[in-house]
Amino acid sequence: MSESFTLTNISQLVTNNSAIGDGELGVITNAAITVTDGIVTWVGQTSDADSSFPKTDVGGRSIIPGFVDSHSHLMFAGDRSEEFAARMAGVPYSAGGIKVTTAATRSASDDHLRDVARSLINEMHESGTTTIEIKSGYGLDVATEERSVRIASELTDEVTFLGAHVVAPEFSSNADEYVDLVIGEMLDACAPHSHWIDVFCDRGAFTVEQSRRILEAGIAMKLSPRIHLNQLEQGDGIAMAIELDCASADHLTYLTDDDIAALAASNTVAGLVPGADFSTRAPQYPRGRDLLDAGAVVALSPDCNPGSSFTTNMPLMIALAVREMHMTVDESLFAATMGGAISLRRDDVGHLSIGAKADFALLNAPSYIHLAYRPGVPMISTTWKDGKVIFTKGDLA
Ligand code: NIG
Ligand code: FE
């Protein structure tokens, strides 16, 4: 027996489908949405809603597609709050702190790693996120990287093998030997649990040539590539990322005009993670406005990780994109939903067209603009994934 329900009296329903609502966000006002067996089966005006299904009046509040977080590092143990405090007192950020997390992650049990990731996923649900990519990358040895992607695969379909996060401490004097391990035994152990392969191509991590070797080895094992790029300095990896058809190039704090033009002409999404620029006090934010003006697809993500950005909160990223990267509210909400979906090459999430997954969030606000207008305020009343409530403040009916 199929199960259906309808939500009515939605002040603004953001569908992200301009064919069924106003503007780029496809906004329907005074809207209703019907869900059948976890799929969106109807959207329209409340006055036209089918009265045969159980109905809930949401009281003139707004509904948006669930956020699609295309970049998170949830498989870790340990705490780096002191590194953060020192940074705020003037110590510059380098990727060196990753090794502190590596020591704690290696010695953590599977159950502990699972618990840490689950509690961060719950935070994500509380702030409206319904699709979550999870990376490994704090094990840096075969056993811990394998545990990381295996446990991540219990929690999401979007698992990314990031054995090449930094060179493991044991190989500090021979990075190429570590690359051999990553693309050999480690990749063999991790590929069966992973969909994606990623590499941190930047100062203090891997060169463009090493990154190419790593991504090409993953592609040969049927993994799809994505990349961390140009977080710490202006590098020259954009052409390689595009040539290998990376689904996204993430961070991009440093970009030339030519990089922007190349990304705009490619299928590689610009994954902007302004939480990392915020929490590392980067000298600048990525050029979100210029990327959009050039025609690039932009995705937003909190880049949740224990070092550079320990937040899961997508609405904060929207506020930063609007305030610091000069993206409009509409562009920022689109980047946090459809942008993430495009970055994960998914067409079933990030929008609320008929046939999409019924993943959405009810805001305690009459307009989605409140996501940026009320920075830091928890705006989410209730979150649905596959048509099921996965978080609620209890104020739905
Ligand atoms: O996405 N850039 C590389 N990796 C993480 C930071 C890792 C850490 O500092 O623990 C990031 O910012
Ligand atoms: Fe990252």
Coordinates of C-alpha atoms and ligand atoms in Angstrom, one line a residue:
M1 CA 0.0 0.0 0.0
S2 CA 1.4 3.3 -0.9
E3 CA 1.7 6.1 1.7
S4 CA 1.0 9.7 0.8
F5 CA 0.7 13.0 2.7
T6 CA 0.3 16.6 1.7
L7 CA 1.8 19.7 3.4
T8 CA -0.3 22.9 2.8
N9 CA -0.2 26.6 3.6
I10 CA 3.5 26.9 2.6
S11 CA 4.2 30.6 2.1
Q12 CA 7.1 29.9 -0.3
L13 CA 8.0 26.5 -1.7
V14 CA 11.4 26.6 -3.3
T15 CA 11.5 23.9 -6.0
N16 CA 14.7 24.9 -7.9
N17 CA 12.8 24.3 -11.1
S18 CA 12.1 27.5 -13.0
A19 CA 9.5 25.7 -15.2
I20 CA 7.1 25.2 -12.2
G21 CA 7.6 28.4 -10.2
D22 CA 9.0 31.9 -10.2
G23 CA 12.6 32.8 -11.0
E24 CA 15.6 30.6 -11.0
L25 CA 14.5 29.1 -7.6
G26 CA 11.1 28.1 -9.1
V27 CA 9.3 29.6 -6.1
I28 CA 5.6 28.7 -5.6
T29 CA 3.7 30.9 -3.2
N30 CA 0.7 29.7 -1.0
A31 CA 1.9 26.3 -2.0
A32 CA 1.3 22.7 -1.1
I33 CA 3.4 19.6 -1.8
T34 CA 2.3 15.9 -1.9
V35 CA 4.7 13.1 -1.2
T36 CA 4.1 9.4 -2.0
D37 CA 6.4 6.7 -0.9
G38 CA 9.3 9.1 -0.4
I39 CA 9.0 10.9 -3.7
V40 CA 7.5 14.3 -4.6
T41 CA 4.3 13.5 -6.6
W42 CA 2.6 16.9 -6.8
V43 CA 3.4 20.6 -6.1
G44 CA 1.1 23.5 -6.7
Q45 CA -1.3 26.0 -4.9
T46 CA -2.8 25.0 -1.6
S47 CA -6.2 25.7 -3.1
D48 CA -5.6 22.9 -5.7
A49 CA -4.2 20.3 -3.3
D50 CA -5.8 16.8 -3.5
S51 CA -8.0 16.5 -0.4
S52 CA -7.9 12.7 -0.3
F53 CA -4.4 12.5 1.5
P54 CA -3.7 13.3 5.1
K55 CA -2.9 17.0 5.3
T56 CA -0.7 19.1 7.6
D57 CA -1.0 22.9 7.6
V58 CA 2.6 24.3 8.1
G59 CA 1.2 27.7 9.1
G60 CA 2.5 30.0 6.4
R61 CA 6.2 29.0 6.7
S62 CA 8.6 28.2 3.8
I63 CA 9.9 24.9 2.5
I64 CA 13.3 24.5 0.7
P65 CA 14.9 21.5 -0.8
G66 CA 17.2 19.7 1.7
F67 CA 20.7 21.0 1.6
V68 CA 23.2 18.8 -0.3
D69 CA 26.5 18.9 1.5
S70 CA 29.0 17.7 -1.1
H71 CA 32.2 18.0 1.0
S72 CA 32.6 16.8 4.6
H73 CA 35.3 15.1 6.6
L74 CA 33.4 13.2 9.4
M75 CA 35.6 10.2 9.9
F76 CA 37.9 11.4 12.7
A77 CA 38.6 11.4 16.4
G78 CA 40.2 13.9 18.8
D79 CA 39.9 17.6 19.4
R80 CA 41.8 20.5 17.9
S81 CA 40.1 23.4 19.8
E82 CA 43.5 24.6 21.1
E83 CA 44.9 24.8 17.6
F84 CA 41.8 27.0 16.7
A85 CA 42.4 29.2 19.8
A86 CA 46.1 29.6 18.9
R87 CA 45.2 30.4 15.3
M88 CA 42.9 33.2 16.5
A89 CA 45.8 34.5 18.5
G90 CA 47.9 34.8 15.4
V91 CA 49.4 31.3 14.6
P92 CA 48.8 30.8 10.8
Y93 CA 46.8 27.8 9.5
S94 CA 48.8 25.1 7.8
A95 CA 47.6 21.6 7.0
G96 CA 50.1 20.3 9.7
G97 CA 47.3 19.8 12.2
I98 CA 45.8 17.0 10.2
K99 CA 48.5 14.8 11.7
V100 CA 47.2 15.4 15.2
T101 CA 43.8 14.1 14.1
T102 CA 45.5 11.2 12.4
A103 CA 47.0 10.0 15.7
A104 CA 43.7 10.1 17.5
T105 CA 41.8 8.5 14.5
R106 CA 44.2 5.6 14.3
S107 CA 43.7 4.7 17.9
A108 CA 39.9 5.1 17.9
S109 CA 37.6 2.1 17.8
D110 CA 35.1 1.6 14.9
D111 CA 32.3 2.3 17.3
H112 CA 33.8 5.6 18.4
L113 CA 34.4 6.7 14.7
R114 CA 30.8 5.7 13.9
D115 CA 29.4 7.7 16.9
V116 CA 31.4 10.9 16.0
A117 CA 30.1 10.8 12.4
R118 CA 26.6 10.0 13.5
S119 CA 26.4 12.9 15.9
L120 CA 27.7 15.3 13.2
I121 CA 25.1 13.9 10.7
N122 CA 22.4 14.6 13.3
E123 CA 23.7 18.2 13.5
M124 CA 23.4 18.4 9.7
H125 CA 19.8 17.2 9.8
E126 CA 19.0 19.8 12.4
S127 CA 20.3 22.5 10.0
G128 CA 18.4 21.1 7.0
T129 CA 21.0 19.0 5.3
T130 CA 19.7 15.7 3.8
T131 CA 22.4 14.5 1.4
I132 CA 25.9 14.2 2.8
E133 CA 29.2 13.3 1.1
I134 CA 31.8 11.9 3.6
K135 CA 35.5 11.7 3.1
S136 CA 38.2 9.5 4.7
G137 CA 41.6 11.1 5.1
Y138 CA 42.5 11.1 8.8
G139 CA 43.8 7.5 8.8
L140 CA 46.6 7.8 6.3
D141 CA 47.4 4.1 6.7
V142 CA 45.7 1.2 5.0
A143 CA 43.8 -0.2 8.0
T144 CA 42.4 3.2 9.2
E145 CA 41.6 4.4 5.7
E146 CA 39.7 1.2 5.1
R147 CA 37.9 1.5 8.4
S148 CA 37.0 5.1 7.6
V149 CA 35.4 4.4 4.2
R150 CA 33.8 1.2 5.3
I151 CA 32.0 3.0 8.3
A152 CA 31.2 6.0 6.1
S153 CA 29.5 3.6 3.6
E154 CA 27.1 2.6 6.4
L155 CA 26.1 6.2 6.7
T156 CA 25.9 7.5 3.1
D157 CA 26.1 6.5 -0.5
E158 CA 28.5 9.4 -1.2
V159 CA 31.8 8.0 0.2
T160 CA 35.1 9.6 -0.8
F161 CA 38.5 8.0 -0.4
L162 CA 40.9 10.7 0.6
G163 CA 44.0 8.7 1.5
A164 CA 45.9 11.5 -0.2
H165 CA 44.9 14.2 2.4
V166 CA 48.5 14.8 3.5
V167 CA 51.6 12.6 3.4
A168 CA 51.5 10.2 6.3
P169 CA 54.0 11.0 9.1
E170 CA 55.9 7.7 8.4
F171 CA 56.6 8.9 4.9
S172 CA 57.5 12.6 5.6
S173 CA 60.9 12.3 3.9
N174 CA 59.5 10.4 0.9
A175 CA 56.1 11.7 -0.4
D176 CA 56.3 9.6 -3.6
E177 CA 56.5 6.4 -1.6
Y178 CA 53.4 7.4 0.2
V179 CA 51.7 8.1 -3.2
D180 CA 52.7 4.5 -4.2
L181 CA 51.0 3.2 -1.1
V182 CA 47.8 5.3 -1.7
I183 CA 47.4 4.1 -5.3
G184 CA 48.4 0.6 -4.5
E185 CA 47.4 -1.3 -1.4
M186 CA 45.3 1.5 0.2
L187 CA 43.3 2.1 -3.0
D188 CA 42.7 -1.7 -3.3
A189 CA 41.3 -1.8 0.2
C190 CA 39.2 1.4 0.0
A191 CA 37.8 1.3 -3.5
P192 CA 35.1 -1.3 -2.8
H193 CA 33.6 1.0 -0.2
S194 CA 33.9 4.3 -2.1
H195 CA 32.3 6.1 -5.0
W196 CA 34.7 9.0 -5.2
I197 CA 38.5 9.7 -5.0
D198 CA 39.8 13.0 -3.7
V199 CA 43.3 14.6 -3.2
F200 CA 44.5 17.7 -1.4
C201 CA 46.5 19.4 -4.1
D202 CA 48.1 22.4 -2.3
R203 CA 51.1 23.7 -0.4
G204 CA 52.2 21.2 2.2
A205 CA 50.1 18.4 0.7
F206 CA 50.4 17.0 -2.9
T207 CA 51.8 18.5 -6.1
V208 CA 49.8 18.6 -9.3
E209 CA 51.7 15.7 -10.7
Q210 CA 51.2 13.6 -7.6
S211 CA 47.6 14.5 -7.6
R212 CA 47.2 13.4 -11.2
R213 CA 48.8 10.0 -10.5
I214 CA 46.4 9.6 -7.5
L215 CA 43.2 10.6 -9.4
E216 CA 44.1 8.5 -12.5
A217 CA 44.7 5.5 -10.3
G218 CA 41.3 6.0 -8.7
I219 CA 39.6 6.4 -12.1
A220 CA 41.2 3.2 -13.3
M221 CA 39.5 1.5 -10.3
K222 CA 36.1 3.1 -11.4
L223 CA 36.1 5.8 -8.8
S224 CA 35.0 9.3 -9.8
P225 CA 37.4 12.2 -9.1
R226 CA 37.0 15.4 -7.1
I227 CA 39.8 17.6 -5.7
H228 CA 40.8 20.0 -2.9
L229 CA 42.6 22.8 -4.7
N230 CA 44.0 26.3 -4.2
Q231 CA 43.0 26.6 -0.5
L232 CA 46.4 27.8 0.7
E233 CA 48.0 29.3 -2.3
Q234 CA 47.5 30.0 -6.0
G235 CA 48.4 26.7 -7.6
D236 CA 48.2 25.5 -11.2
G237 CA 46.0 22.4 -10.8
I238 CA 42.8 23.7 -12.4
A239 CA 43.6 22.4 -15.9
M240 CA 44.5 19.0 -14.6
A241 CA 41.2 18.9 -12.6
I242 CA 39.2 19.8 -15.6
E243 CA 41.1 17.4 -17.9
L244 CA 40.4 14.5 -15.6
D245 CA 36.7 15.6 -15.4
C246 CA 36.7 16.1 -11.6
A247 CA 33.0 16.5 -10.6
S248 CA 34.2 19.4 -8.4
A249 CA 37.2 21.4 -7.5
D250 CA 36.8 22.6 -3.9
H251 CA 38.1 25.5 -1.8
L252 CA 39.4 27.7 -4.6
T253 CA 40.3 30.6 -2.3
Y254 CA 43.0 31.5 -4.8
L255 CA 41.9 31.8 -8.5
T256 CA 43.1 33.7 -11.5
D257 CA 40.8 35.1 -14.2
D258 CA 41.9 32.3 -16.5
D259 CA 41.1 29.7 -13.8
I260 CA 37.6 31.2 -13.6
A261 CA 37.1 31.1 -17.3
A262 CA 38.3 27.5 -17.5
L263 CA 36.0 26.4 -14.8
A264 CA 33.1 28.2 -16.4
A265 CA 33.7 26.4 -19.6
S266 CA 34.0 22.9 -17.9
N267 CA 31.8 20.3 -16.2
T268 CA 33.7 20.8 -13.0
V269 CA 31.7 22.5 -10.2
A270 CA 33.4 25.2 -8.1
G271 CA 32.9 23.9 -4.6
L272 CA 33.2 26.9 -2.2
V273 CA 33.7 26.2 1.5
P274 CA 33.6 29.7 3.1
G275 CA 33.6 28.1 6.6
A276 CA 37.2 27.2 6.1
D277 CA 38.1 30.7 5.0
F278 CA 36.2 32.0 8.0
S279 CA 37.7 29.7 10.6
T280 CA 41.3 29.9 9.3
R281 CA 41.0 33.7 8.9
A282 CA 42.1 33.3 5.3
P283 CA 43.3 36.6 3.7
Q284 CA 40.3 36.5 1.3
Y285 CA 37.2 34.6 0.4
P286 CA 36.8 32.8 -2.9
R287 CA 35.6 34.8 -5.8
G288 CA 32.0 33.5 -5.8
R289 CA 30.6 36.6 -7.6
D290 CA 33.1 36.3 -10.4
L291 CA 32.6 32.6 -10.8
L292 CA 28.8 33.1 -11.2
D293 CA 29.3 36.0 -13.5
A294 CA 31.5 33.9 -15.7
G295 CA 28.9 31.1 -15.8
A296 CA 30.5 28.5 -13.5
V297 CA 28.3 26.2 -11.4
V298 CA 29.0 26.9 -7.7
A299 CA 28.3 24.6 -4.8
L300 CA 28.5 25.6 -1.1
S301 CA 29.5 23.3 1.7
P302 CA 30.6 23.8 5.4
D303 CA 33.6 21.5 4.8
C304 CA 33.0 20.1 8.3
N305 CA 36.3 18.9 9.6
P306 CA 38.1 19.2 13.0
G307 CA 40.8 21.5 11.7
S308 CA 39.9 24.3 9.3
S309 CA 36.1 24.4 9.7
F310 CA 34.4 22.6 12.5
T311 CA 30.8 23.5 11.6
T312 CA 28.1 21.5 9.9
N313 CA 25.8 24.5 9.4
M314 CA 24.8 25.2 5.8
P315 CA 22.7 28.3 6.6
L316 CA 25.9 29.9 7.9
M317 CA 27.5 29.2 4.6
I318 CA 24.6 30.9 2.8
A319 CA 25.1 33.9 5.1
L320 CA 28.8 34.0 4.3
A321 CA 28.3 33.6 0.6
V322 CA 25.9 36.5 0.6
R323 CA 27.9 38.7 2.9
E324 CA 31.5 37.9 1.9
M325 CA 31.3 36.5 -1.6
H326 CA 28.6 38.9 -3.0
M327 CA 26.4 36.1 -4.1
T328 CA 22.7 36.9 -4.0
V329 CA 20.5 35.1 -1.5
D330 CA 18.9 33.2 -4.4
E331 CA 22.3 32.2 -5.8
S332 CA 23.5 31.1 -2.4
L333 CA 20.4 28.9 -1.7
F334 CA 20.7 27.4 -5.1
A335 CA 24.4 26.6 -4.6
A336 CA 23.6 25.0 -1.2
T337 CA 21.0 22.7 -2.8
M338 CA 21.3 22.2 -6.6
G339 CA 24.9 23.2 -6.7
G340 CA 25.7 20.4 -4.2
A341 CA 23.6 17.9 -6.2
I342 CA 25.4 18.9 -9.5
S343 CA 28.7 18.5 -7.7
L344 CA 27.7 15.0 -6.7
R345 CA 26.3 14.4 -10.2
R346 CA 22.9 13.6 -8.8
D347 CA 19.6 14.6 -10.4
D348 CA 17.3 13.1 -7.8
V349 CA 18.1 15.6 -5.0
G350 CA 18.6 19.4 -4.6
H351 CA 15.2 20.2 -6.1
L352 CA 11.5 19.5 -5.6
S353 CA 10.3 18.6 -9.1
I354 CA 7.8 15.8 -9.5
G355 CA 9.8 12.6 -9.2
A356 CA 12.5 14.0 -7.0
K357 CA 13.4 12.5 -3.6
A358 CA 11.1 14.0 -0.9
D359 CA 14.1 15.6 0.9
F360 CA 13.2 19.1 2.2
A361 CA 13.2 21.4 5.2
L362 CA 10.6 23.6 6.8
L363 CA 11.9 27.0 7.9
N364 CA 10.5 28.9 10.9
A365 CA 10.2 31.9 8.6
P366 CA 7.8 33.2 6.0
S367 CA 10.6 33.6 3.5
Y368 CA 13.8 31.7 2.6
I369 CA 15.6 35.0 2.7
H370 CA 15.7 34.6 6.4
L371 CA 18.4 32.0 6.0
A372 CA 20.8 34.8 5.3
Y373 CA 18.9 37.6 7.0
R374 CA 19.0 35.9 10.4
P375 CA 22.6 34.7 10.6
G376 CA 23.4 32.2 13.3
V377 CA 19.7 31.7 14.2
P378 CA 18.5 28.0 14.0
M379 CA 15.8 28.4 11.4
I380 CA 14.9 24.8 10.7
S381 CA 11.6 23.5 12.2
T382 CA 11.5 20.1 10.6
T383 CA 13.6 18.1 8.1
W384 CA 12.3 15.2 5.8
K385 CA 14.5 12.7 4.0
D386 CA 12.8 10.2 1.6
G387 CA 9.5 11.6 2.9
K388 CA 10.3 10.7 6.5
V389 CA 10.9 13.2 9.4
I390 CA 14.5 13.0 10.4
F391 CA 14.5 16.0 12.6
T392 CA 11.8 18.2 14.2
K393 CA 11.6 20.8 16.8
G394 CA 8.1 19.5 17.5
D395 CA 6.4 22.6 16.1
L396 CA 5.1 21.1 12.9
A397 CA 1.4 20.9 13.4
Ligands
NIG1 O1 39.1 20.8 3.7 N1 42.1 21.1 3.0 C1 42.3 20.1 3.5 N2 41.6 19.4 4.4 C2 40.7 20.0 5.3 C3 41.3 20.5 6.6 C4 41.9 19.4 7.3 C5 42.3 19.7 8.7 O2 42.9 20.8 9.0 O3 42.1 18.8 9.5 C6 39.9 21.1 4.6 O4 40.0 22.3 5.0
FE2 FE 38.0 19.6 2.8

